[in-house]
Structures are given as C-alpha cells and as structure tokens.
C-alpha atoms as a PDB file:
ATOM      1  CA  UNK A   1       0.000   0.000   0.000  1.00  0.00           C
ATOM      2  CA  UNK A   2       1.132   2.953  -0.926  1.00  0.00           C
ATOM      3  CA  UNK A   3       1.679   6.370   1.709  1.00  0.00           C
ATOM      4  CA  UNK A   4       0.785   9.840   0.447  1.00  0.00           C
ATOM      5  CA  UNK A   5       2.707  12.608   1.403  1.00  0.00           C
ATOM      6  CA  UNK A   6       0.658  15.427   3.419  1.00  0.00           C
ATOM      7  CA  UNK A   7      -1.876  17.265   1.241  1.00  0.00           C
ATOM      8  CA  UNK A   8      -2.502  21.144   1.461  1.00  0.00           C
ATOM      9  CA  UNK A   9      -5.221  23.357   0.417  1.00  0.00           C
ATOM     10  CA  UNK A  10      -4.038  26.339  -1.734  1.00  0.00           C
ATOM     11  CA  UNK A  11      -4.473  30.282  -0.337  1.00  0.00           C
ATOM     12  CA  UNK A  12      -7.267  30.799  -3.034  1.00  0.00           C
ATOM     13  CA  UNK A  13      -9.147  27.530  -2.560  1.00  0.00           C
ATOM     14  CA  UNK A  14     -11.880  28.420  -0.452  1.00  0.00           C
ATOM     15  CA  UNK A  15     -12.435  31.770  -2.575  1.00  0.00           C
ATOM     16  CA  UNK A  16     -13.085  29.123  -5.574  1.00  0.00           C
ATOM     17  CA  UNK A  17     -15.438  26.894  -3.591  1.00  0.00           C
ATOM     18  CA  UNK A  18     -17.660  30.083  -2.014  1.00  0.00           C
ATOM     19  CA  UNK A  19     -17.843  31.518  -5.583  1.00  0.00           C
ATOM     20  CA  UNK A  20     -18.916  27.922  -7.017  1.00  0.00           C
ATOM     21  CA  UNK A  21     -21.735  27.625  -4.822  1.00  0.00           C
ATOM     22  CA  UNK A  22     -22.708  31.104  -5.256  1.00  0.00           C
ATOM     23  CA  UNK A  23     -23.301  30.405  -9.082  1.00  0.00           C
ATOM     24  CA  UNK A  24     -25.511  27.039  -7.905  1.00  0.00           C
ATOM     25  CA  UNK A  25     -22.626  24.272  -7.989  1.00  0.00           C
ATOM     26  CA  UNK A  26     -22.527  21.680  -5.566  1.00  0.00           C
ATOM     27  CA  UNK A  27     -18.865  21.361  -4.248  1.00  0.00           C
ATOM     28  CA  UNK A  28     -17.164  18.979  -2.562  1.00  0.00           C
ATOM     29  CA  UNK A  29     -13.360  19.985  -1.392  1.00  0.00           C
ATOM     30  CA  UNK A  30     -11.404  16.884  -2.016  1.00  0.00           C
ATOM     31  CA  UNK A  31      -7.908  18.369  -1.301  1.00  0.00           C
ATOM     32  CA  UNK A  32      -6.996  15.685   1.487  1.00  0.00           C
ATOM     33  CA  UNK A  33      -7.791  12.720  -0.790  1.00  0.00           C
ATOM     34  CA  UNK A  34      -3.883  12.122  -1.857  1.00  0.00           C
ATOM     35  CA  UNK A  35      -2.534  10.495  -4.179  1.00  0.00           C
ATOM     36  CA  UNK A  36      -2.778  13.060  -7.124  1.00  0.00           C
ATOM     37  CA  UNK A  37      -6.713  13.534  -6.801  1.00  0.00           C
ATOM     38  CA  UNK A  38      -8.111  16.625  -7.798  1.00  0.00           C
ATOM     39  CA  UNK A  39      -8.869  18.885  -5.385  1.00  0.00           C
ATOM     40  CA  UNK A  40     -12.496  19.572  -6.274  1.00  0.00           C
ATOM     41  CA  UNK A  41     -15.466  17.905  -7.518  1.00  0.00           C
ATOM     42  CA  UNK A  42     -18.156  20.109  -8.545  1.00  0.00           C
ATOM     43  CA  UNK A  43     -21.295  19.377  -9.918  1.00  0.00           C
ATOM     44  CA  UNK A  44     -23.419  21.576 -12.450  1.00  0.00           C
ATOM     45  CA  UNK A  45     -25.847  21.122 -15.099  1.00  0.00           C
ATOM     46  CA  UNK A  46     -25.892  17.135 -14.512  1.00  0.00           C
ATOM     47  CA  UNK A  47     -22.254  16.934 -14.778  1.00  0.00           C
ATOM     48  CA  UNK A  48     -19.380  16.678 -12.295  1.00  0.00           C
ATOM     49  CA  UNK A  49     -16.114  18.424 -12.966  1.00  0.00           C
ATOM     50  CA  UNK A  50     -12.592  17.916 -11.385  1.00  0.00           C
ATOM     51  CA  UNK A  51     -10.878  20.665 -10.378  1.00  0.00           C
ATOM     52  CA  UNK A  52      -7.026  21.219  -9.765  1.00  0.00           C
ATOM     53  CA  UNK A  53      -6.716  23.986  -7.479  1.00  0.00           C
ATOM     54  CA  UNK A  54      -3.259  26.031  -8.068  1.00  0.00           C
ATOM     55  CA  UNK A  55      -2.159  29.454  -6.124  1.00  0.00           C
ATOM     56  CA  UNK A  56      -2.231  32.071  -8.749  1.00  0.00           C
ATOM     57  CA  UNK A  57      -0.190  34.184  -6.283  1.00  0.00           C
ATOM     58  CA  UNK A  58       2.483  31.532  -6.476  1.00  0.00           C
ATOM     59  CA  UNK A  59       5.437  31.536  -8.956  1.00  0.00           C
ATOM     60  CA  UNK A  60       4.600  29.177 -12.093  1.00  0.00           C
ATOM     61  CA  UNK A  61       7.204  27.243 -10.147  1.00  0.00           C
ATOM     62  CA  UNK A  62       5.119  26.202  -7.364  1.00  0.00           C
ATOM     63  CA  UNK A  63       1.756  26.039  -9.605  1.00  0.00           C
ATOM     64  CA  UNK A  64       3.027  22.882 -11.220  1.00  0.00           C
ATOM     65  CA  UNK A  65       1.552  19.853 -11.249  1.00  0.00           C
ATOM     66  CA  UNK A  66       2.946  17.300  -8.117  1.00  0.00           C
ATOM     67  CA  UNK A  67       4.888  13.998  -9.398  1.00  0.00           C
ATOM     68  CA  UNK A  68       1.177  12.508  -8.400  1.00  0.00           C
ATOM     69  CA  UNK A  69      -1.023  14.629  -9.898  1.00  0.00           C
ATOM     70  CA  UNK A  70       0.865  13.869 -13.120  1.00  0.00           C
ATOM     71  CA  UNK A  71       0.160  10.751 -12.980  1.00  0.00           C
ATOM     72  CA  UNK A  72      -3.049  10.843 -11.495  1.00  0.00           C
ATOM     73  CA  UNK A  73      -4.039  13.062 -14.669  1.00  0.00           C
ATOM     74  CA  UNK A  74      -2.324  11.269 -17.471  1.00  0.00           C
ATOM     75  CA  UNK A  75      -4.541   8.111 -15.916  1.00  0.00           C
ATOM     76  CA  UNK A  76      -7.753   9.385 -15.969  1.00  0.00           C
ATOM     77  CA  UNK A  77      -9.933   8.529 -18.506  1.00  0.00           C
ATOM     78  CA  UNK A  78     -12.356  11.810 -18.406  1.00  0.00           C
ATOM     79  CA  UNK A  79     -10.937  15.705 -18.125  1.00  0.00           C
ATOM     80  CA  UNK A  80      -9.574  17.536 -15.066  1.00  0.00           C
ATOM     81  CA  UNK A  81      -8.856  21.032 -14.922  1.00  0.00           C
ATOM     82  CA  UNK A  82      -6.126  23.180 -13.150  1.00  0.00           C
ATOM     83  CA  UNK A  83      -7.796  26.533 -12.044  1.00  0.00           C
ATOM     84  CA  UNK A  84      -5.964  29.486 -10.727  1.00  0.00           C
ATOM     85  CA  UNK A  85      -8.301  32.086 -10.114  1.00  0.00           C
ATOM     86  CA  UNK A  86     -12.556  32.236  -9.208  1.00  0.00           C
ATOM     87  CA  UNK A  87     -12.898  33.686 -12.515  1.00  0.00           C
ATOM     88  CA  UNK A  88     -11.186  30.881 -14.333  1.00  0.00           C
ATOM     89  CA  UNK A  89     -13.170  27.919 -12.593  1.00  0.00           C
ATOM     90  CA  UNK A  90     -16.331  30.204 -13.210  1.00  0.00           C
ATOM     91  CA  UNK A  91     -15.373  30.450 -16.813  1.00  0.00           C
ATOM     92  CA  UNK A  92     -15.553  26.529 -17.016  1.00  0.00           C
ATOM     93  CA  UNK A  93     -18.445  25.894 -14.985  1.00  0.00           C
ATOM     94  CA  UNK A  94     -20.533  28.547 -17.339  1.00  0.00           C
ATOM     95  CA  UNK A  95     -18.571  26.648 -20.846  1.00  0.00           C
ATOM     96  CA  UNK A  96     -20.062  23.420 -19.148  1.00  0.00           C
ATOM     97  CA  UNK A  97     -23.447  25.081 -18.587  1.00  0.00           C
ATOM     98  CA  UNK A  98     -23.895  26.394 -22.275  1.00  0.00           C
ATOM     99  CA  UNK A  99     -22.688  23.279 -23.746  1.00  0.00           C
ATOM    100  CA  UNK A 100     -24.454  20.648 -21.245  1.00  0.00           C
ATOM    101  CA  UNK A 101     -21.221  18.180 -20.992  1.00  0.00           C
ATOM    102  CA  UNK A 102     -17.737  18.395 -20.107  1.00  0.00           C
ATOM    103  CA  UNK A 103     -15.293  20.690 -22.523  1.00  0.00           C
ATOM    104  CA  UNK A 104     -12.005  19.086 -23.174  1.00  0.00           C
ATOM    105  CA  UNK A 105      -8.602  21.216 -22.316  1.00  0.00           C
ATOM    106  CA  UNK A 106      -5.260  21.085 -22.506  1.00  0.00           C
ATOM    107  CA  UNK A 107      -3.847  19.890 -19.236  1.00  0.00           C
END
C-alpha cells in the first residue's frame, strides 16, 4: 500500500469553492484525498467536474503539477482542470453550462 505525502489546500481555494456555490454548484473539497486527486469535484448542469486547485499568487514554479497529480491526470480517462483564479473555474463551470457536458482542455 502505498503512503501519500501530506496534502494542502491552496491560499485561493476556499475563494473558488464560495464563488462555485454562489453560481448554484454543488462542491465537494477533495484536497486531502492524496494520491494526485483533484482537489475539487463540482457538480453543475448534470455533470461533475474535477478541479485542480493552483495558487495564482504563487510563482509558475510552485503552480506545477505534483509527481502525483501527473500521474493521477495522465490516468484518468475523463478531463480535469487546473484553475488558478474564481474567474477561471467560473469560466468553465458557465462553458459546461452552455454546452451541457464536459469541454475538453489542454492539461
């Protein structure tokens, strides 16, 4: 069995969450999953999204993606989506709502 290293909720995390809900998304904040899950699954419109939460007020250096999320991401067969700001996760929840599925993007 494998041990995952101590998982820790971005600065700007909780901003994204609050600001999902107050557009009607259900949220829940999977940060302390491990392992390279995302930290957010958010459901809208009949669809749930997973959201990578990174620290726009961080250097690109510390906004990369973990050795687990890597791999966690290249082995998931569905999107996820790194998000750095409110208005970027709002963006993609309102893509999702005009287009009733899931939108693919580059990781």
């Amino acid at each position: 069995m494998r041990v995952s290293r101590a998982c820790k909720k971005d600065a700007n995390q909780n901003d994204i969450v609050a600001a999902l809900i107050a557009i009607g998304c259900t949220v829940a904040d999977t940060s302390m999953a491990g392992d390279g899950f995302p930290d957010l699954v958010v459901g809208i419109a009949g669809t749930n999204l997973l959201l990578e939460v990174k620290d726009e007020a961080q250097p690109p250096s510390k906004q990369r993606l973990t050795t687990d999320q890597q791999l966690f991401h290249s082995q998931w067969k569905g999107p996820i989506y790194v998000v750095n700001s409110v208005d970027q996760a709002i963006r993609i929840v309102n893509r999702v709502r005009r287009v009733g599925r899931t939108i693919t993007t580059a990781r």
